Tab-separated table of C-alpha atoms in Angstrom:
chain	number	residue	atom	x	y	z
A	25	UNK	CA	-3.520	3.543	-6.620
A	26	UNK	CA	-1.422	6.743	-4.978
A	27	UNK	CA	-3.245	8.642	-2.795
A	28	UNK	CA	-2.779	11.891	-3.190
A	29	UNK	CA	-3.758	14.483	-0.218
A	30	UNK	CA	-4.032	18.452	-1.066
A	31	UNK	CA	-5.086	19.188	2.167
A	32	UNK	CA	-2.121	17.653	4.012
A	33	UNK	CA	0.228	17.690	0.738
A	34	UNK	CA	0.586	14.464	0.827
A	35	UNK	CA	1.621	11.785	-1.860
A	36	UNK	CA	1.276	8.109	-0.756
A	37	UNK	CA	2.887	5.419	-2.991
A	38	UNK	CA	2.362	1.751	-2.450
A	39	UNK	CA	5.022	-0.424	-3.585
A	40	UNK	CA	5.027	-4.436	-3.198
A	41	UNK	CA	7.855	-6.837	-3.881
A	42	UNK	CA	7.140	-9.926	-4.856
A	43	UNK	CA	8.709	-13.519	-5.969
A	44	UNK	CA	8.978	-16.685	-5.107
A	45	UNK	CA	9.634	-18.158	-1.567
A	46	UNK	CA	13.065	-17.463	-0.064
A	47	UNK	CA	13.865	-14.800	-2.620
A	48	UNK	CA	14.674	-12.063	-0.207
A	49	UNK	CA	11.983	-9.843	-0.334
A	50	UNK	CA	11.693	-9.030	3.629
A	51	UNK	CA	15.275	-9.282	3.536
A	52	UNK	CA	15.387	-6.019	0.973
A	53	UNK	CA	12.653	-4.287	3.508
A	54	UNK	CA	14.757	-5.481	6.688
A	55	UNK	CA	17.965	-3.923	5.227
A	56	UNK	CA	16.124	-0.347	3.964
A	57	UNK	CA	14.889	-0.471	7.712
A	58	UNK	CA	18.059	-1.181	9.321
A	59	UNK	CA	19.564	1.470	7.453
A	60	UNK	CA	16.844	3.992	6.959
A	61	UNK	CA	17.020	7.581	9.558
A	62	UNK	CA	15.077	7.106	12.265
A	63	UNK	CA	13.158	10.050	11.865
A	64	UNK	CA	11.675	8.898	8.430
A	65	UNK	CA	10.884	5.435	8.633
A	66	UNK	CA	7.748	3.934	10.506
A	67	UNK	CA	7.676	0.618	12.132
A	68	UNK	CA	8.092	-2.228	10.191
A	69	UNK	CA	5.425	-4.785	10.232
A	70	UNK	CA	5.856	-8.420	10.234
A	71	UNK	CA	2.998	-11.327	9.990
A	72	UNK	CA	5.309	-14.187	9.850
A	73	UNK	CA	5.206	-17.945	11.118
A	74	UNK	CA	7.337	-18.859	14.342
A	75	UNK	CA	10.045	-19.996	11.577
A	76	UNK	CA	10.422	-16.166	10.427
A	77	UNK	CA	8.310	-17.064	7.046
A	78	UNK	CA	6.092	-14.306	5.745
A	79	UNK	CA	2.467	-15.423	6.528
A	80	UNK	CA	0.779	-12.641	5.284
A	81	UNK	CA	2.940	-9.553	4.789
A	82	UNK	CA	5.284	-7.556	6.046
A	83	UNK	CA	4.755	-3.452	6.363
A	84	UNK	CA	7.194	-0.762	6.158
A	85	UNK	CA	6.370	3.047	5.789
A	86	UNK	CA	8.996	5.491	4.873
A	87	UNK	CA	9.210	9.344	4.208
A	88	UNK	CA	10.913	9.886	1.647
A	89	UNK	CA	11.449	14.040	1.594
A	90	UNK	CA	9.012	16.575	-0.646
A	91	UNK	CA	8.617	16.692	-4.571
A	92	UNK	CA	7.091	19.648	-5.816
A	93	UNK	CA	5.700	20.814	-2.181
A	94	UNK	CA	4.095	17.315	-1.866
A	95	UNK	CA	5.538	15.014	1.070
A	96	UNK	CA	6.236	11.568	-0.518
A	97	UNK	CA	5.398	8.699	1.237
A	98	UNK	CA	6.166	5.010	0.143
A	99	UNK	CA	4.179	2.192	1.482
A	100	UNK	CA	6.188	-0.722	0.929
A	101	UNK	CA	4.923	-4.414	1.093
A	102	UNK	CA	6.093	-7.856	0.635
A	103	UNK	CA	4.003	-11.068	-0.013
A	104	UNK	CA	4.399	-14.606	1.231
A	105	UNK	CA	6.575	-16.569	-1.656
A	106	UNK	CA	5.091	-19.914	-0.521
A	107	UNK	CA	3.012	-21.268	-3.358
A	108	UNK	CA	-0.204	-22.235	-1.145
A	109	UNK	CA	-0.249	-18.433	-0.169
A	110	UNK	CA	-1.786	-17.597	-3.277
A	111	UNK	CA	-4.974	-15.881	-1.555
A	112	UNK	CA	-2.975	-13.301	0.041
A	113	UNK	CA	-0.974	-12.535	-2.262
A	114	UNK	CA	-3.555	-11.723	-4.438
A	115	UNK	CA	-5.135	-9.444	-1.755
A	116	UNK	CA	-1.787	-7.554	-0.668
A	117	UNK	CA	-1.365	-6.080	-4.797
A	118	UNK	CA	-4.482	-4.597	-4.365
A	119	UNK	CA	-4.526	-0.879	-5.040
A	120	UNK	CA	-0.380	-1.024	-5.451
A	121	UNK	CA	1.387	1.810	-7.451
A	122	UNK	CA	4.726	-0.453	-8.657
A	123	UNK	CA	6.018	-3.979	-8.478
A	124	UNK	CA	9.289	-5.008	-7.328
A	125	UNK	CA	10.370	-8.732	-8.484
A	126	UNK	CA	12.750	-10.335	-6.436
A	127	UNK	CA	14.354	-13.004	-8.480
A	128	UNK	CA	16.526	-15.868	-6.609
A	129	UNK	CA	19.662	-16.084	-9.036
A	130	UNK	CA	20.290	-19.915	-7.969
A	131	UNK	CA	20.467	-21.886	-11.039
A	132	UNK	CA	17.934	-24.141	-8.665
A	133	UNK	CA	15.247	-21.660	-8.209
A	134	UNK	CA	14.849	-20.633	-11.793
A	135	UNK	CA	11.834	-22.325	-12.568
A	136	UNK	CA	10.038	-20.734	-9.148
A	137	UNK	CA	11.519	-18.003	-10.478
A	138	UNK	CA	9.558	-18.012	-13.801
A	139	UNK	CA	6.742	-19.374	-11.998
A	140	UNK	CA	6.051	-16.477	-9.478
A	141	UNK	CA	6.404	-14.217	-12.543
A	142	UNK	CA	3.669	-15.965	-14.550
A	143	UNK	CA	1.473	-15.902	-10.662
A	144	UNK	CA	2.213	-12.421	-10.607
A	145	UNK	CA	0.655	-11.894	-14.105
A	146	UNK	CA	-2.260	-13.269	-13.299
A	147	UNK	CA	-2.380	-12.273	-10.231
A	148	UNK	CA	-2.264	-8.680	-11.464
A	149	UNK	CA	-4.530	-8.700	-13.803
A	150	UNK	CA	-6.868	-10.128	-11.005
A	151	UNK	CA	-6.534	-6.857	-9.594
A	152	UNK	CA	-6.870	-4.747	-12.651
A	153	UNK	CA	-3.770	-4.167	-13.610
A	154	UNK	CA	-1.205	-5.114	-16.440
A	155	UNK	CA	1.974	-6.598	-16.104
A	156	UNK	CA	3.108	-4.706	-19.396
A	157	UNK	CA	2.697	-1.532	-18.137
A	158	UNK	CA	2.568	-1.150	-14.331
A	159	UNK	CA	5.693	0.388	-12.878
A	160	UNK	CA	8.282	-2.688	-12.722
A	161	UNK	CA	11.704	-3.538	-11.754
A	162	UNK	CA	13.559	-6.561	-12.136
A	163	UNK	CA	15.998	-7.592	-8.824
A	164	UNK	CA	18.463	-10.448	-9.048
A	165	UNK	CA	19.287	-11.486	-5.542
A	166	UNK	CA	21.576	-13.498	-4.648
A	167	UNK	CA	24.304	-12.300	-7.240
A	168	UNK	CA	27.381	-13.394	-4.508
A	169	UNK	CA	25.723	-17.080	-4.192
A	170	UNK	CA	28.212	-19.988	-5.768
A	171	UNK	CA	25.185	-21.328	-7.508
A	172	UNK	CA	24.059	-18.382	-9.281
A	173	UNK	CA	23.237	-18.344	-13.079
A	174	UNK	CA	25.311	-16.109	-15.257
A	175	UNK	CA	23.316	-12.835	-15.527
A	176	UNK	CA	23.023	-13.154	-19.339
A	177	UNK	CA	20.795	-16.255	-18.821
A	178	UNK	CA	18.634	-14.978	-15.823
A	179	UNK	CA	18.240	-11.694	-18.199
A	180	UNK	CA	17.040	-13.969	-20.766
A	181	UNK	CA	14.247	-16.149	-19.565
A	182	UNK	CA	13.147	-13.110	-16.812
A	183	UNK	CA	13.244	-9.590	-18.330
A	184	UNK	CA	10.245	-9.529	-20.880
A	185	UNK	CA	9.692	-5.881	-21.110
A	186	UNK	CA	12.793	-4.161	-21.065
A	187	UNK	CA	12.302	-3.198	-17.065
A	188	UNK	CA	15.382	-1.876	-14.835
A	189	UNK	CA	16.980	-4.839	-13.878
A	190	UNK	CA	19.518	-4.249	-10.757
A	191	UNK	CA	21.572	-7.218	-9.297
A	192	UNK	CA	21.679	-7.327	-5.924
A	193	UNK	CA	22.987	-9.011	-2.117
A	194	UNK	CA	19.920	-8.118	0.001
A	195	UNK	CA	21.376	-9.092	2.763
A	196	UNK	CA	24.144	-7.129	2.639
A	197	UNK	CA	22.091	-3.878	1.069
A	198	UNK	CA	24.070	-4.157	-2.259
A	199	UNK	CA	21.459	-3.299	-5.064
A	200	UNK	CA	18.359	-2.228	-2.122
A	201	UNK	CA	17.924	1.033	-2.387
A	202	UNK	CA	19.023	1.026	-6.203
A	203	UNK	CA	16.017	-1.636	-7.176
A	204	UNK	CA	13.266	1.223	-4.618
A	205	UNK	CA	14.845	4.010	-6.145
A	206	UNK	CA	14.107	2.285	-10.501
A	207	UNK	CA	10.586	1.952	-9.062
A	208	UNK	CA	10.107	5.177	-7.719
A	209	UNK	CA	11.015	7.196	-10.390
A	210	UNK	CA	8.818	4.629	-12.736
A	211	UNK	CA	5.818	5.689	-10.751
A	212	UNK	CA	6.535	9.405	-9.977
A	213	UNK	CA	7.131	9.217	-14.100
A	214	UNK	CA	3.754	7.678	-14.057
A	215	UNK	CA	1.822	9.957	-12.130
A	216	UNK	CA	3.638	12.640	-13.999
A	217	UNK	CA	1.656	11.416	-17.711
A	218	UNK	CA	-1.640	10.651	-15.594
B	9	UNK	CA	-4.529	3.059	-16.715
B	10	UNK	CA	-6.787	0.760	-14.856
B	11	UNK	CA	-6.337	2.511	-11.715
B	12	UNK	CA	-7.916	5.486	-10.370
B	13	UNK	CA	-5.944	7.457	-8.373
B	14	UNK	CA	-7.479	8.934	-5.165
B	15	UNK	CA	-7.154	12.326	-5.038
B	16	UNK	CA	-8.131	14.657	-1.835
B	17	UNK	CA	-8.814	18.483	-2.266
B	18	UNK	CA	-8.503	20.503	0.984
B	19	UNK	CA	-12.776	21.055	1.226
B	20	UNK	CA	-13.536	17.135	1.037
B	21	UNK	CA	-10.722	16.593	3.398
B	22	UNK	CA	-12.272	19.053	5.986
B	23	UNK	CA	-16.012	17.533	5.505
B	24	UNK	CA	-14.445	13.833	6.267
B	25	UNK	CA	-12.502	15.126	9.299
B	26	UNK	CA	-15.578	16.919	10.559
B	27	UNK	CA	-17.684	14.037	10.298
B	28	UNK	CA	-15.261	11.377	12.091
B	29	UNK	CA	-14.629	14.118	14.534
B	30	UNK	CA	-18.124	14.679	15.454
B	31	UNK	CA	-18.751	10.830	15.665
B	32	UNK	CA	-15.492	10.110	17.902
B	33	UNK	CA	-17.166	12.478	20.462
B	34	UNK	CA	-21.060	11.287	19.914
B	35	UNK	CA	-19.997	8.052	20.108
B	36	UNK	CA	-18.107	8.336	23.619
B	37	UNK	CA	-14.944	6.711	21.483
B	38	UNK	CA	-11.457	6.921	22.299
B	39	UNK	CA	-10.107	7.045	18.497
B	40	UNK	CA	-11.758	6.742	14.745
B	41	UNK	CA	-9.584	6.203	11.972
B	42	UNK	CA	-10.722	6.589	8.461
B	43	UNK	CA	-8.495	4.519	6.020
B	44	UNK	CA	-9.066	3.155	2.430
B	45	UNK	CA	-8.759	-0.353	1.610
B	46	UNK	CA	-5.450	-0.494	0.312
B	47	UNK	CA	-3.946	0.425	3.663
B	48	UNK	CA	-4.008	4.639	3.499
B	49	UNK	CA	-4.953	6.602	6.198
B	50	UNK	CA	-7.147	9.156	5.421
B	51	UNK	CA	-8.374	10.896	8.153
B	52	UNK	CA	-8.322	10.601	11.815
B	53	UNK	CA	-9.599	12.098	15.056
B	54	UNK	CA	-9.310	11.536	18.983
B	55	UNK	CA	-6.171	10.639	20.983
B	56	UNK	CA	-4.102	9.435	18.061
B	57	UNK	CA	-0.898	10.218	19.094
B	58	UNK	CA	-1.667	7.014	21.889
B	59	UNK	CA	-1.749	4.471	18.740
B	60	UNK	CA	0.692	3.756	15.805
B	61	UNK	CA	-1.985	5.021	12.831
B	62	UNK	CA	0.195	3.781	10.456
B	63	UNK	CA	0.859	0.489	11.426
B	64	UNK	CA	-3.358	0.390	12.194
B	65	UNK	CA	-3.821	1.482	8.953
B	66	UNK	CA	-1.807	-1.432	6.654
B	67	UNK	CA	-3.230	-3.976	9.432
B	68	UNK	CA	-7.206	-2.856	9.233
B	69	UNK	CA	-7.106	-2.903	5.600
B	70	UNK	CA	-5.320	-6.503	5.171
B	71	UNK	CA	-7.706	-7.997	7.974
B	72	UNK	CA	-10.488	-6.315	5.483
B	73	UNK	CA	-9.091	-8.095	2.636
B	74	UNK	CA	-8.633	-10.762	4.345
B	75	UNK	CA	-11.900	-11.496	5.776
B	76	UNK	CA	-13.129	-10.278	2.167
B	77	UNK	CA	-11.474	-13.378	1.195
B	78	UNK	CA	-13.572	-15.307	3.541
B	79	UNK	CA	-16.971	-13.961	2.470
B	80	UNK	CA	-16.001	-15.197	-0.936
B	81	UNK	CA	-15.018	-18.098	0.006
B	82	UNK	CA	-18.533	-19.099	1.835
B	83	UNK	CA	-20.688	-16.967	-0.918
B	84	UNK	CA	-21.315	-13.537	0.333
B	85	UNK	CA	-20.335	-10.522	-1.199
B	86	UNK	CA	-18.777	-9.164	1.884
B	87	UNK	CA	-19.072	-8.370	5.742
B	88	UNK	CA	-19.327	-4.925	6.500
B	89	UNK	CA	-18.624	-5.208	10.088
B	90	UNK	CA	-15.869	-6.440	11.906
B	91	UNK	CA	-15.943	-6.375	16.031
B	92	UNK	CA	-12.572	-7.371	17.845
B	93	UNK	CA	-13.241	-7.089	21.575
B	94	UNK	CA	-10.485	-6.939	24.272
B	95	UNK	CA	-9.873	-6.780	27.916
B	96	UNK	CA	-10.174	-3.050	27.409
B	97	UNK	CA	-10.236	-1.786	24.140
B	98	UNK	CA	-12.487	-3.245	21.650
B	99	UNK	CA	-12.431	-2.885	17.977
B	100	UNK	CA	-15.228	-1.748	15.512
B	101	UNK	CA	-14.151	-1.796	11.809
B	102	UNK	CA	-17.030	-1.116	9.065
B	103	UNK	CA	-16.768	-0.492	5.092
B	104	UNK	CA	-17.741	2.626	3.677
B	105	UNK	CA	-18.717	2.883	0.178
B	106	UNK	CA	-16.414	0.979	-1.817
B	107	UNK	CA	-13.019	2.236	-0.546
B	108	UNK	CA	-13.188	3.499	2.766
B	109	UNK	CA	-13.023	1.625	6.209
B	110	UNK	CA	-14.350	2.890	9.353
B	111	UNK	CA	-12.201	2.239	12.229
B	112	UNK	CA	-13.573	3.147	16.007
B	113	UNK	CA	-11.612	2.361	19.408
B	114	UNK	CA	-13.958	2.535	22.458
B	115	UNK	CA	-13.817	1.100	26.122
B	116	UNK	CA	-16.408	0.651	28.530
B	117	UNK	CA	-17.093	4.447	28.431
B	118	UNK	CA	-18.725	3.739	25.474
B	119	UNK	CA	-21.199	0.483	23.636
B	120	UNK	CA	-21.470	-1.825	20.984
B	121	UNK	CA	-24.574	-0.488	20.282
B	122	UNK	CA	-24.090	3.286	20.637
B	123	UNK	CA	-20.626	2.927	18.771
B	124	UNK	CA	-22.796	0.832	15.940
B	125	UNK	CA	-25.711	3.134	15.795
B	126	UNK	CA	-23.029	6.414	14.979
B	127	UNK	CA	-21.394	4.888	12.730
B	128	UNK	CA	-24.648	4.041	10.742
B	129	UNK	CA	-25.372	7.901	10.468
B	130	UNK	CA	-21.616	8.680	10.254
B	131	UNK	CA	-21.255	6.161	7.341
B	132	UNK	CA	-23.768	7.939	4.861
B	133	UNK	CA	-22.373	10.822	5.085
B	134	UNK	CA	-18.858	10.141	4.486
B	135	UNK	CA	-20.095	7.682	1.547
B	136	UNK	CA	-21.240	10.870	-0.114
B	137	UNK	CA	-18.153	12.312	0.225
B	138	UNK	CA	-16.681	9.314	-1.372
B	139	UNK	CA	-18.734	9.295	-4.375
B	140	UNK	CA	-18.211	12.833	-5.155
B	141	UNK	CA	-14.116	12.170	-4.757
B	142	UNK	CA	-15.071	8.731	-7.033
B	143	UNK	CA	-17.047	10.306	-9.754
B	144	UNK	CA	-14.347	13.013	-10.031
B	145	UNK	CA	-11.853	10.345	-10.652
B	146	UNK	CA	-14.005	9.066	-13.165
B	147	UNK	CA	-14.485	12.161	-14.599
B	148	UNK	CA	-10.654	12.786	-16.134
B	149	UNK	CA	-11.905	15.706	-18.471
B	150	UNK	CA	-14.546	17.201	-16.230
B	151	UNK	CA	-13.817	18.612	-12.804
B	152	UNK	CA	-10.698	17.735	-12.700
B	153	UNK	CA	-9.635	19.872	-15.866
B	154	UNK	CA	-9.967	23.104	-13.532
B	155	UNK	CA	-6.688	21.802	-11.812
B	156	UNK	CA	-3.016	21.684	-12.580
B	157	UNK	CA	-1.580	19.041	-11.169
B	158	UNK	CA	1.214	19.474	-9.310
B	159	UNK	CA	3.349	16.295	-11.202
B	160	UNK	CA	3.648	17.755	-14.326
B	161	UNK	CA	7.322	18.706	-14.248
B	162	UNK	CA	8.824	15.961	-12.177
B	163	UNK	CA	12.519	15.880	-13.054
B	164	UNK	CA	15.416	13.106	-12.446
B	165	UNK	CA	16.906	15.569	-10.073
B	166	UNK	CA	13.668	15.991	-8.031
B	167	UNK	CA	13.758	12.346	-7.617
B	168	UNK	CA	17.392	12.132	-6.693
B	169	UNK	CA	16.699	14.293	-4.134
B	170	UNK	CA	14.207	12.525	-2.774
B	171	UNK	CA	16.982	9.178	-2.120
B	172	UNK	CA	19.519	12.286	-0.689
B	173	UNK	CA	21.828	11.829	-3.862
């Protein structure tokens, strides 16, 4: 649900990325706030366990400039992976404008993989929303891992619905700002026909 | 679409200001914060530059959701009030209508009680305001007709911009 604010022209955009545990979702949000200008990123927000696992979420505002006059503001979120964290990760796509999935490219993780998609699905449509037609882009992490599947396979059994689909290194930024920047302009695109 | 978007003209904006700004001072509180429940601030008034509103804002509405959760969980629809108190600052976090959350910061300058009996008063107001701002929402070809939005023309270049490409 953006928030939009005419008396502050403000657009606020809230953007969760999601997959299975160990993906690299906090490690995209780490990276865009390592790397993000001081001046435009908020603090980043992390409920994890003493072992650096996301417990609840983690938080990261950024400004991202003006569109039409309007300030845009992106809310970004990730969820726990964890299977038994179901709860909260139902709570934390509440209200959310776009859906990054963070797919683990290990030939070992495919099955979480398909999994978390299916849990987002329902998940989702918990919420109110549709998996077929919320803004949605496809990450595959992990692309410099020895045990990665061939992209052609990963593309087969993940992409359902023709969605952006950018490979990526999280952890060293490849792909980050290329898998925010498919979801933005899904959603600006989005509130553009609404 | 099954979302409604929430959208803010300048006069509604003003009336929800007013209000939290009247009941910051009435209330002998150090900060209110008005956010919605998917983690938005919306309004706030007081010392705010003292406190990261952001950061309060994501964290108020996932300890909401949270102890939403819980309510379902043990049967009850929800719990409309939440009190965290500290060694100085205490906490008073309160629903409004169906999307807004009330958040006042007080210290011993102020009460549980006086802090809970302005927000009561503060809270029916503001849920007014919300139900206008709702019903609009729901009201695509109604009210809302009178105004262009400003997204119409949104162009891959605006958007480029926007990641300093």
């Amino acid at each position: 649900m953006t928030f939009i604010n005419y008396a502050s022209r403000e657009i606020n955009c809230k953007i969760v990325y999601y997959g299975p545990g160990l993906c690299g979702k906090t490690t995209n949000i780490q990276w865009i706030f390592e790397q993000a200008n001081p001046e435009k990123k908020g603090k980043l927000v992390s409920l994890a366990t003493e072992t650096d696992r996301t417990l609840f979420f983690d938080f990261l505002p950024l400004d991202m400039g003006t569109v039409k006059g309007f300030k845009v503001r992106f809310h970004l979120y990730t969820v726990p992976g964890q299977v038994f964290y179901d709860a909260s990760r139902k709570l934390i796509l509440r209200g959310c404008d776009g859906v990054i999935f963070v797919a683990d490219s290990q030939a070992a993780r495919l099955e979480a993989n398909i999994e978390s998609i299916a849990n987002l699905a329902t998940n989702l449509k918990e919420n109110g929303f549709d998996i077929r037609t919320i803004p949605y882009v496809l990450q595959l992490n992990k692309r410099d891992m020895p045990t990665a599947a061939p992209v052609q396979e990963l593309e087969q059994l993940l992409r359902f619905r023709n969605e952006p689909m950018i490979e990526a290194v999280a952890n060293r930024g490849v792909g980050v700002i290329d898998t925010l920047k498919a979801t933005a302009r899904q959603i600006l695109m989005d509130l553009q026909r609404s | 679409m099954a979302k409604l978007d929430l959208v803010m003209f300048e006069e509604e904006y003003n009336q929800l200001q007013e209000i939290i700004g009247r009941l910051q001072v009435d209330s002998s509180s150090k900060v209110v914060f008005l956010v919605d429940k998917n983690g938005q601030q919306i309004a706030a008034a007081g010392d705010v530059r003292s406190i990261d509103a952001t950061s309060l804002a994501s964290l108020t509405a996932g300890n909401v959701a949270a102890t939403d959760g819980l309510a379902k969980l043990i049967g009850e629809k929800e719990f409309s009030l939440l009190f965290h108190e500290g060694e100085k600052d205490n906490l008073h976090i309160s629903i409004v209508g169906k999307r807004g959350i009330l958040v006042v910061i007080f210290d011993q300058s102020s009460s549980l009680a006086l802090v809970r009996l302005r927000v009561k008063k503060a809270s029916r107001e503001l849920q007014e305001i919300f139900e206008r701002v709702e019903y609009r929402a729901q009201d695509q070809g109604g009210e809302n007709a009178k105004f262009e939005s400003p997204f119409t023309e949104i162009t891959d270049e605006d958007i480029d911009r926007l990641f300093g490409d």
